Each structure stands twice: as structure tokens, then as C-alpha cells.
Tab-separated table of C-alpha atoms in Angstrom:
chain	number	residue	atom	x	y	z
I	1	UNK	CA	26.090	17.341	-55.079
I	2	UNK	CA	30.785	18.401	-55.907
I	3	UNK	CA	33.459	15.689	-56.124
I	4	UNK	CA	35.065	17.938	-52.930
I	5	UNK	CA	32.307	17.150	-50.762
I	6	UNK	CA	31.430	13.407	-52.723
I	7	UNK	CA	35.012	12.688	-51.383
I	8	UNK	CA	35.030	13.933	-47.542
I	9	UNK	CA	31.244	11.647	-47.285
I	10	UNK	CA	32.483	8.626	-49.301
I	11	UNK	CA	35.925	9.080	-46.262
I	12	UNK	CA	33.360	9.450	-43.718
I	13	UNK	CA	31.484	5.689	-44.600
I	14	UNK	CA	34.949	4.325	-44.497
I	15	UNK	CA	36.851	6.264	-41.107
I	16	UNK	CA	32.893	5.201	-38.996
I	17	UNK	CA	33.667	1.257	-40.667
I	18	UNK	CA	36.623	1.886	-38.380
I	19	UNK	CA	35.433	3.038	-35.653
I	20	UNK	CA	33.366	0.542	-35.544
I	21	UNK	CA	35.330	-2.185	-35.109
I	22	UNK	CA	38.188	-0.976	-32.859
I	23	UNK	CA	37.269	-2.624	-30.230
I	24	UNK	CA	36.998	-5.379	-32.622
I	25	UNK	CA	40.716	-5.410	-33.130
I	26	UNK	CA	42.108	-3.611	-30.036
I	27	UNK	CA	40.529	-5.944	-26.805
I	28	UNK	CA	42.383	-4.316	-24.681
I	29	UNK	CA	40.897	-1.486	-22.337
I	30	UNK	CA	44.361	0.471	-22.195
I	31	UNK	CA	42.916	0.996	-26.419
I	32	UNK	CA	39.732	1.620	-25.938
I	33	UNK	CA	39.199	4.216	-22.749
I	34	UNK	CA	42.718	6.395	-25.358
I	35	UNK	CA	40.174	6.286	-28.350
I	36	UNK	CA	38.061	7.209	-26.233
I	37	UNK	CA	39.885	10.023	-25.261
I	38	UNK	CA	40.882	10.704	-28.815
I	39	UNK	CA	37.236	11.153	-29.679
I	40	UNK	CA	36.178	14.020	-27.372
I	41	UNK	CA	39.824	15.765	-27.856
I	42	UNK	CA	38.348	15.979	-32.217
I	43	UNK	CA	35.545	16.752	-31.357
I	44	UNK	CA	37.167	20.225	-29.452
I	45	UNK	CA	39.216	20.210	-32.596
I	46	UNK	CA	36.919	20.625	-35.129
I	47	UNK	CA	35.935	23.227	-33.570
I	48	UNK	CA	38.697	25.335	-32.825
I	49	UNK	CA	39.803	24.204	-37.162
I	50	UNK	CA	36.653	25.253	-38.291
I	51	UNK	CA	37.610	28.817	-35.803
I	52	UNK	CA	41.091	29.014	-37.429
I	53	UNK	CA	40.704	27.722	-40.488
I	54	UNK	CA	37.185	29.112	-41.766
I	55	UNK	CA	37.017	32.138	-39.985
I	56	UNK	CA	40.272	32.701	-39.479
I	57	UNK	CA	39.950	33.208	-35.157
I	58	UNK	CA	42.913	32.095	-32.905
I	59	UNK	CA	41.577	30.455	-30.053
I	60	UNK	CA	44.201	30.088	-27.214
I	61	UNK	CA	41.230	29.693	-23.985
I	62	UNK	CA	39.140	26.629	-26.023
I	63	UNK	CA	40.304	24.524	-22.787
I	64	UNK	CA	37.858	27.557	-20.867
I	65	UNK	CA	34.767	26.669	-22.525
I	66	UNK	CA	35.841	22.542	-22.016
I	67	UNK	CA	36.360	22.685	-18.062
I	68	UNK	CA	33.107	25.215	-18.142
I	69	UNK	CA	30.930	22.190	-19.708
I	70	UNK	CA	32.582	19.819	-17.701
I	71	UNK	CA	32.630	21.675	-13.714
I	72	UNK	CA	28.766	22.871	-15.345
I	73	UNK	CA	27.470	19.148	-15.768
I	74	UNK	CA	29.924	18.826	-12.504
I	75	UNK	CA	27.592	20.805	-10.460
I	76	UNK	CA	24.433	20.230	-11.138
I	77	UNK	CA	24.527	16.412	-10.870
I	78	UNK	CA	26.546	16.033	-8.061
I	79	UNK	CA	26.049	19.325	-6.470
I	80	UNK	CA	22.592	19.921	-6.948
I	81	UNK	CA	21.222	16.216	-8.173
I	82	UNK	CA	20.055	17.079	-11.784
I	83	UNK	CA	19.902	14.401	-14.382
I	84	UNK	CA	23.192	14.402	-16.397
I	85	UNK	CA	21.163	14.516	-19.336
I	86	UNK	CA	19.774	18.397	-18.167
I	87	UNK	CA	22.832	19.145	-17.114
I	88	UNK	CA	23.748	18.889	-21.092
I	89	UNK	CA	21.648	21.721	-21.653
I	90	UNK	CA	23.505	23.344	-19.374
I	91	UNK	CA	27.396	22.492	-20.624
I	92	UNK	CA	25.944	23.419	-24.116
I	93	UNK	CA	24.299	27.268	-23.378
I	94	UNK	CA	26.851	28.572	-20.091
I	95	UNK	CA	29.818	27.819	-22.320
I	96	UNK	CA	27.551	29.356	-26.137
I	97	UNK	CA	25.960	32.340	-23.292
I	98	UNK	CA	30.386	32.979	-22.261
I	99	UNK	CA	31.804	33.065	-26.161
I	100	UNK	CA	28.254	35.354	-26.675
I	101	UNK	CA	29.468	37.664	-24.414
I	102	UNK	CA	33.400	37.590	-24.828
I	103	UNK	CA	32.606	37.545	-28.683
I	104	UNK	CA	30.808	40.618	-27.793
I	105	UNK	CA	33.975	42.204	-26.086
I	106	UNK	CA	36.757	41.499	-28.152
I	107	UNK	CA	34.335	42.259	-31.465
I	108	UNK	CA	37.029	44.491	-32.588
I	109	UNK	CA	40.589	42.365	-31.658
I	110	UNK	CA	41.592	39.672	-34.376
I	111	UNK	CA	44.721	38.033	-34.601
I	112	UNK	CA	47.791	37.656	-32.401
I	113	UNK	CA	45.026	40.075	-29.996
I	114	UNK	CA	42.173	38.062	-30.307
I	115	UNK	CA	45.101	34.332	-29.760
I	116	UNK	CA	45.638	36.875	-25.593
I	117	UNK	CA	42.782	37.874	-24.757
I	118	UNK	CA	41.294	34.445	-24.856
I	119	UNK	CA	44.426	33.089	-23.653
I	120	UNK	CA	43.746	35.941	-20.878
I	121	UNK	CA	39.999	34.210	-20.237
I	122	UNK	CA	41.212	30.577	-19.639
I	123	UNK	CA	43.875	32.256	-17.418
I	124	UNK	CA	40.261	33.548	-15.217
I	125	UNK	CA	38.448	30.951	-16.230
I	126	UNK	CA	41.431	28.410	-14.730
I	127	UNK	CA	41.911	30.473	-11.313
I	128	UNK	CA	38.077	30.595	-11.079
I	129	UNK	CA	38.137	27.114	-10.992
I	130	UNK	CA	40.918	27.087	-7.939
I	131	UNK	CA	39.710	29.567	-5.963
I	132	UNK	CA	35.730	29.118	-5.880
I	133	UNK	CA	36.322	27.295	-3.375
I	134	UNK	CA	32.402	26.118	-2.345
I	135	UNK	CA	31.371	25.598	-6.083
I	136	UNK	CA	34.519	24.031	-7.025
I	137	UNK	CA	36.066	22.394	-5.015
I	138	UNK	CA	39.244	24.248	-5.395
I	139	UNK	CA	42.843	22.437	-6.790
I	140	UNK	CA	41.803	19.224	-4.611
I	141	UNK	CA	38.758	18.744	-7.397
I	142	UNK	CA	35.389	17.039	-7.767
I	143	UNK	CA	34.388	14.064	-7.180
I	144	UNK	CA	31.627	11.403	-7.868
I	145	UNK	CA	29.920	12.561	-11.795
I	146	UNK	CA	27.192	9.808	-11.899
I	147	UNK	CA	27.041	7.710	-14.353
I	148	UNK	CA	25.265	7.978	-17.839
I	149	UNK	CA	22.761	5.823	-18.450
I	150	UNK	CA	20.659	5.734	-22.067
I	151	UNK	CA	18.010	3.563	-22.502
I	152	UNK	CA	18.727	1.489	-19.661
I	153	UNK	CA	21.950	0.668	-20.213
I	154	UNK	CA	24.819	2.524	-18.099
I	155	UNK	CA	27.390	3.683	-20.304
I	156	UNK	CA	31.166	2.615	-18.061
I	157	UNK	CA	34.455	3.389	-19.911
I	158	UNK	CA	35.075	0.705	-21.621
I	159	UNK	CA	33.139	-0.200	-24.605
I	160	UNK	CA	29.775	1.156	-24.296
I	161	UNK	CA	31.044	4.770	-23.527
I	162	UNK	CA	33.425	4.625	-26.666
I	163	UNK	CA	30.486	3.616	-29.028
I	164	UNK	CA	28.331	6.617	-27.055
I	165	UNK	CA	31.725	8.977	-27.600
I	166	UNK	CA	32.325	7.399	-31.415
I	167	UNK	CA	28.908	7.662	-32.260
I	168	UNK	CA	28.376	11.741	-31.498
I	169	UNK	CA	31.953	12.513	-32.209
I	170	UNK	CA	30.563	11.138	-36.390
I	171	UNK	CA	27.327	13.197	-35.513
I	172	UNK	CA	29.618	16.134	-35.238
I	173	UNK	CA	31.396	14.992	-37.901
I	174	UNK	CA	29.068	15.757	-39.729
I	175	UNK	CA	27.369	18.602	-38.687
I	176	UNK	CA	30.349	20.708	-39.524
I	177	UNK	CA	31.487	19.060	-42.909
I	178	UNK	CA	27.132	20.158	-44.135
I	179	UNK	CA	28.318	23.413	-42.077
I	180	UNK	CA	31.290	24.415	-43.824
I	181	UNK	CA	29.690	22.853	-47.716
I	182	UNK	CA	26.782	25.378	-47.262
I	183	UNK	CA	26.666	28.783	-47.778
I	184	UNK	CA	28.186	30.105	-44.448
I	185	UNK	CA	30.797	27.595	-44.787
I	186	UNK	CA	31.621	29.439	-47.861
I	187	UNK	CA	30.466	32.844	-46.935
I	188	UNK	CA	33.631	32.092	-42.886
I	189	UNK	CA	36.088	31.012	-46.219
I	190	UNK	CA	35.293	34.055	-47.975
I	191	UNK	CA	36.417	36.049	-44.314
I	192	UNK	CA	39.036	33.804	-43.634
I	193	UNK	CA	40.903	35.006	-47.166
I	194	UNK	CA	40.166	38.964	-46.866
I	195	UNK	CA	38.350	39.968	-44.476
I	196	UNK	CA	37.740	43.551	-45.905
I	197	UNK	CA	36.559	41.842	-49.325
I	198	UNK	CA	33.879	39.353	-47.562
I	199	UNK	CA	32.317	42.652	-46.241
I	200	UNK	CA	32.304	44.418	-49.257
I	201	UNK	CA	30.964	41.690	-50.885
I	202	UNK	CA	27.735	42.272	-48.562
I	203	UNK	CA	29.286	38.856	-46.099
I	204	UNK	CA	27.932	40.254	-42.134
I	205	UNK	CA	31.954	39.261	-40.865
I	206	UNK	CA	30.764	40.659	-37.578
I	207	UNK	CA	27.339	37.802	-37.313
I	208	UNK	CA	29.336	34.887	-39.099
I	209	UNK	CA	32.257	35.043	-37.174
I	210	UNK	CA	30.248	35.078	-33.337
I	211	UNK	CA	28.859	32.377	-34.558
I	212	UNK	CA	31.760	29.940	-35.483
I	213	UNK	CA	33.421	31.278	-31.952
I	214	UNK	CA	29.807	30.042	-30.428
I	215	UNK	CA	29.047	27.144	-31.922
I	216	UNK	CA	32.858	25.690	-31.300
I	217	UNK	CA	32.759	27.270	-27.075
I	218	UNK	CA	29.808	24.586	-27.659
I	219	UNK	CA	31.528	21.632	-28.795
I	220	UNK	CA	34.175	22.176	-25.930
I	221	UNK	CA	31.553	22.559	-23.682
I	222	UNK	CA	29.428	19.379	-25.405
I	223	UNK	CA	33.391	17.855	-25.191
I	224	UNK	CA	33.400	18.977	-21.027
I	225	UNK	CA	30.098	17.660	-20.643
I	226	UNK	CA	31.555	13.939	-22.369
I	227	UNK	CA	34.684	13.463	-19.859
I	228	UNK	CA	33.078	14.373	-16.458
I	229	UNK	CA	31.043	11.243	-17.157
I	230	UNK	CA	33.374	8.827	-18.681
I	231	UNK	CA	36.477	10.631	-15.270
I	232	UNK	CA	33.211	10.330	-12.661
I	233	UNK	CA	36.155	12.523	-11.078
I	234	UNK	CA	37.481	16.298	-12.212
I	235	UNK	CA	40.483	19.150	-11.466
I	236	UNK	CA	41.572	22.114	-12.712
I	237	UNK	CA	44.483	21.173	-13.488
I	238	UNK	CA	43.551	19.142	-16.341
I	239	UNK	CA	41.711	22.726	-18.246
I	240	UNK	CA	44.844	24.875	-17.294
I	241	UNK	CA	47.016	26.307	-20.508
I	242	UNK	CA	48.211	23.242	-20.998
I	243	UNK	CA	44.674	22.182	-22.927
I	244	UNK	CA	44.261	24.628	-24.967
I	245	UNK	CA	48.063	24.211	-26.644
I	246	UNK	CA	47.594	20.734	-26.693
I	247	UNK	CA	44.118	21.238	-29.381
I	248	UNK	CA	46.010	24.151	-31.079
I	249	UNK	CA	48.855	21.937	-31.282
I	250	UNK	CA	45.751	18.699	-33.182
I	251	UNK	CA	44.868	21.501	-35.379
I	252	UNK	CA	48.398	22.604	-36.560
I	253	UNK	CA	49.256	19.616	-36.979
I	254	UNK	CA	46.404	18.032	-39.207
I	255	UNK	CA	45.043	21.700	-40.719
I	256	UNK	CA	43.214	23.978	-39.747
I	257	UNK	CA	41.011	24.389	-42.986
I	258	UNK	CA	39.481	21.134	-42.868
I	259	UNK	CA	37.062	19.273	-40.881
I	260	UNK	CA	40.063	15.847	-41.456
I	261	UNK	CA	42.758	17.734	-40.207
I	262	UNK	CA	41.550	18.003	-37.117
I	263	UNK	CA	39.870	14.722	-37.003
I	264	UNK	CA	43.780	13.851	-37.810
I	265	UNK	CA	45.182	15.741	-35.412
I	266	UNK	CA	43.720	14.811	-32.443
I	267	UNK	CA	44.206	11.135	-33.526
I	268	UNK	CA	48.412	11.325	-33.919
I	269	UNK	CA	48.472	13.673	-30.807
I	270	UNK	CA	46.407	11.041	-28.667
I	271	UNK	CA	48.686	8.374	-30.005
I	272	UNK	CA	51.849	10.602	-29.632
I	273	UNK	CA	51.135	10.926	-25.923
I	274	UNK	CA	50.127	7.434	-25.665
I	275	UNK	CA	54.021	6.113	-26.660
I	276	UNK	CA	55.732	8.945	-24.940
I	277	UNK	CA	53.356	7.386	-21.335
I	278	UNK	CA	54.551	3.962	-22.901
I	279	UNK	CA	58.235	5.789	-23.331
I	280	UNK	CA	57.867	7.250	-19.557
I	281	UNK	CA	57.460	3.591	-17.746
I	282	UNK	CA	60.486	2.683	-19.838
I	283	UNK	CA	63.066	5.410	-19.182
I	284	UNK	CA	62.851	7.898	-16.254
I	285	UNK	CA	63.786	11.244	-17.758
I	286	UNK	CA	60.637	11.319	-20.222
I	287	UNK	CA	58.185	13.311	-17.610
I	288	UNK	CA	55.404	15.178	-18.337
I	289	UNK	CA	57.439	18.694	-19.169
I	290	UNK	CA	58.299	16.052	-22.436
I	291	UNK	CA	55.442	15.923	-23.600
I	292	UNK	CA	56.176	20.393	-22.794
I	293	UNK	CA	58.713	20.122	-25.380
I	294	UNK	CA	57.333	17.449	-27.807
I	295	UNK	CA	54.162	19.038	-29.123
I	296	UNK	CA	56.474	22.498	-28.615
I	297	UNK	CA	58.344	20.881	-31.465
I	298	UNK	CA	56.122	19.364	-33.201
I	299	UNK	CA	54.609	23.063	-33.681
I	300	UNK	CA	57.685	24.684	-34.598
I	301	UNK	CA	58.328	22.083	-37.253
I	302	UNK	CA	54.399	22.177	-38.539
I	303	UNK	CA	54.644	26.078	-39.512
I	304	UNK	CA	58.009	25.800	-40.515
I	305	UNK	CA	57.852	22.408	-42.778
I	306	UNK	CA	53.995	21.727	-43.842
I	307	UNK	CA	52.372	25.514	-42.636
I	308	UNK	CA	48.696	24.547	-43.996
I	309	UNK	CA	49.408	20.720	-41.769
I	310	UNK	CA	49.143	17.647	-42.492
I	311	UNK	CA	46.130	16.745	-44.593
I	312	UNK	CA	45.917	20.085	-47.103
I	313	UNK	CA	49.444	19.036	-47.194
I	314	UNK	CA	49.601	15.292	-48.576
I	315	UNK	CA	45.524	16.775	-50.778
I	316	UNK	CA	48.462	18.557	-52.663
I	317	UNK	CA	50.732	15.754	-52.629
I	318	UNK	CA	48.125	12.972	-54.751
I	319	UNK	CA	46.658	15.742	-56.590
I	320	UNK	CA	50.133	17.286	-58.033
I	321	UNK	CA	51.130	13.249	-58.391
I	322	UNK	CA	47.235	12.537	-61.071
I	323	UNK	CA	49.213	14.493	-63.563
I	324	UNK	CA	52.252	13.156	-63.515
I	325	UNK	CA	50.114	9.235	-63.355
I	326	UNK	CA	48.630	10.254	-66.256
I	327	UNK	CA	51.431	11.357	-68.226
I	328	UNK	CA	53.252	8.121	-68.538
I	329	UNK	CA	49.627	6.261	-68.832
I	330	UNK	CA	49.841	8.307	-71.671
I	331	UNK	CA	53.621	8.103	-72.810
I	332	UNK	CA	52.734	3.908	-71.828
I	333	UNK	CA	50.230	3.753	-74.630
I	334	UNK	CA	51.688	5.694	-77.086
I	335	UNK	CA	54.936	3.176	-76.735
I	336	UNK	CA	52.992	0.445	-77.478
I	337	UNK	CA	50.740	1.399	-80.924
């Protein structure tokens, strides 16, 4: 195990411990609920971060896969009476199938062209969710989504669902760390650095890009499944373009070249959202439009001053400080001698 991989696992253990003790510190249900949403968003952000930071593909359609996962379980459990655990398979398979079709359709696109194509896909899915009223109930939303039960325990919103979501999120983090540090992860990094050079070296760039695109869609579908069974009701507005921009902001803020960047970005954006809503209750001029302006400003500032994101920039700064500290310690030893 190399040093970076070992450091990741040490950080993972510390982070998992913080997640486990958080409900003991923040006893108010509001904070538990927001922390649960942070876990759900983290799953989507990790998938998008791996797609952007490792495969070099920009997607503005993650909210569509997120929504498809949520509506798949809502339709199957409410309309057809299936078990939520059985509907989970469809919440993973349907986004994966759509990603496979989309990936083959847009195989020759990259960069901004791919971003615009995924943006169009997100808009199409949103319109379908609004207009197909006989199946999705349109803009009014889908109600009566059942609560999850695990070994006889009802996973109601609050501490039970918090732990359920974050255990799944930690498993997703663990899986993603293993992928990043595997042969597949090295191939993806080579594609991100130079797709032409990777192809010359024998890397099947099309296969790996397709695989990571499908994986990011599966992550989003899983998050949608978790969101639907936490909220009991869903509506198309939760899966519009604003949600895709929100996920993109998380990844860009934290840093797309690291799984930790996606985690940190999702948590920070959730905290910022909570602060904005709290200020909105106090100051009338702070509305939902203010939140959109703030996220746009964050995106702009990060791209200008921290193009790699918060986490990689922080790691680079710490790494640069270590030689200086060693030099100072060496000087002090020489002076004392």
C-alpha cells in the first residue's frame, strides 16, 4: 500500500468516527436531517467527481440520473406495490441503462460539447417528469413513498436514517478509493491527462470512459433512491438544472481530482445552504435566487483562485510547508550544536 493510499485510509477511519459521533453532538433533528442530505449529496458528488477528475468528462445531467433513481422507486413502490429493496435494483439499473445509451450516442463528444449534450439530456428528463402525468403525477409530485424497513426496524427520518445513509456513503467512499488506486484508476488518470497519449499506450479510452460514466449514473440513482424514501414525496423541481449545477459546484469547490474533494465539497455546500436558509428567515432580501447567485459566485471564485479545488490546493500548501519546516528544524539543530 503506497503512502497516499495509506493516508486516505487513515483519513477515512477518522472521518467515519466523526460521522458516527455526530448525532451525539448535534441533537437537534434539523441538523441530523441536513447531515443526512449531505450524505446523499456526497454519493452523487463522488460519482461526478470521478467522471470529471479522472475521466475528464464534464456532465451537467447528474440531476437527471438522480431523478430517475428517485422516480423509479416511487413508481414501483407506490403504483405497483413492489418492495423498496426490490425497487433499489431498478433505481440502479435504469440510470445505468440510460447512461449506456447516452454514452454510445455521445461517444464522439468531449469537453464542452459533451457538457451541452448532458445538459440537454437533463432538460429532457425534467420535461418528461413534468409532462408524463399519468405515470409521474406531473409538477404536483409523487406522494406516499413508503418508509424503509431493515430487519424489522423502520428507518424513519432522523438518527436511524442518518446512520443508514452514511453507512452506505462510507461504503461508496471505500469502493471509490479502491477504484482510484487500482489499474482502472491509473487508466482513467492517463485519459484525463491526455486521451491521445493514453490511446497510444494501449489504453481502451472508450471502454473506461463508458464504465465511469455508467458508475457515476449508478451512484446518482442510488442517491435518488435514498432521497425518495427519506422524503416520502418527490417532485420534478428537485431534479431540475439547479440540482445539476449544485452537484457541479460541490465537485469544483472541493476538487474533482480527489474523492475527498467531492466529500468536502458536498458537506461545505450543505453547510452554506443551511446558513443561507437561516439568514433568509431573518433577512427578507435573502431568497432562493440569492442562493443561486452565491453558488455562481463560488464557482467563479474557485475557478479563478483555486482551479484544482479546495482539497488539492490545501494538500499542495501543506506539502510545500513541510520542506520549510525541515529546513528550520535543521537550522535550529545546527545552531544548538
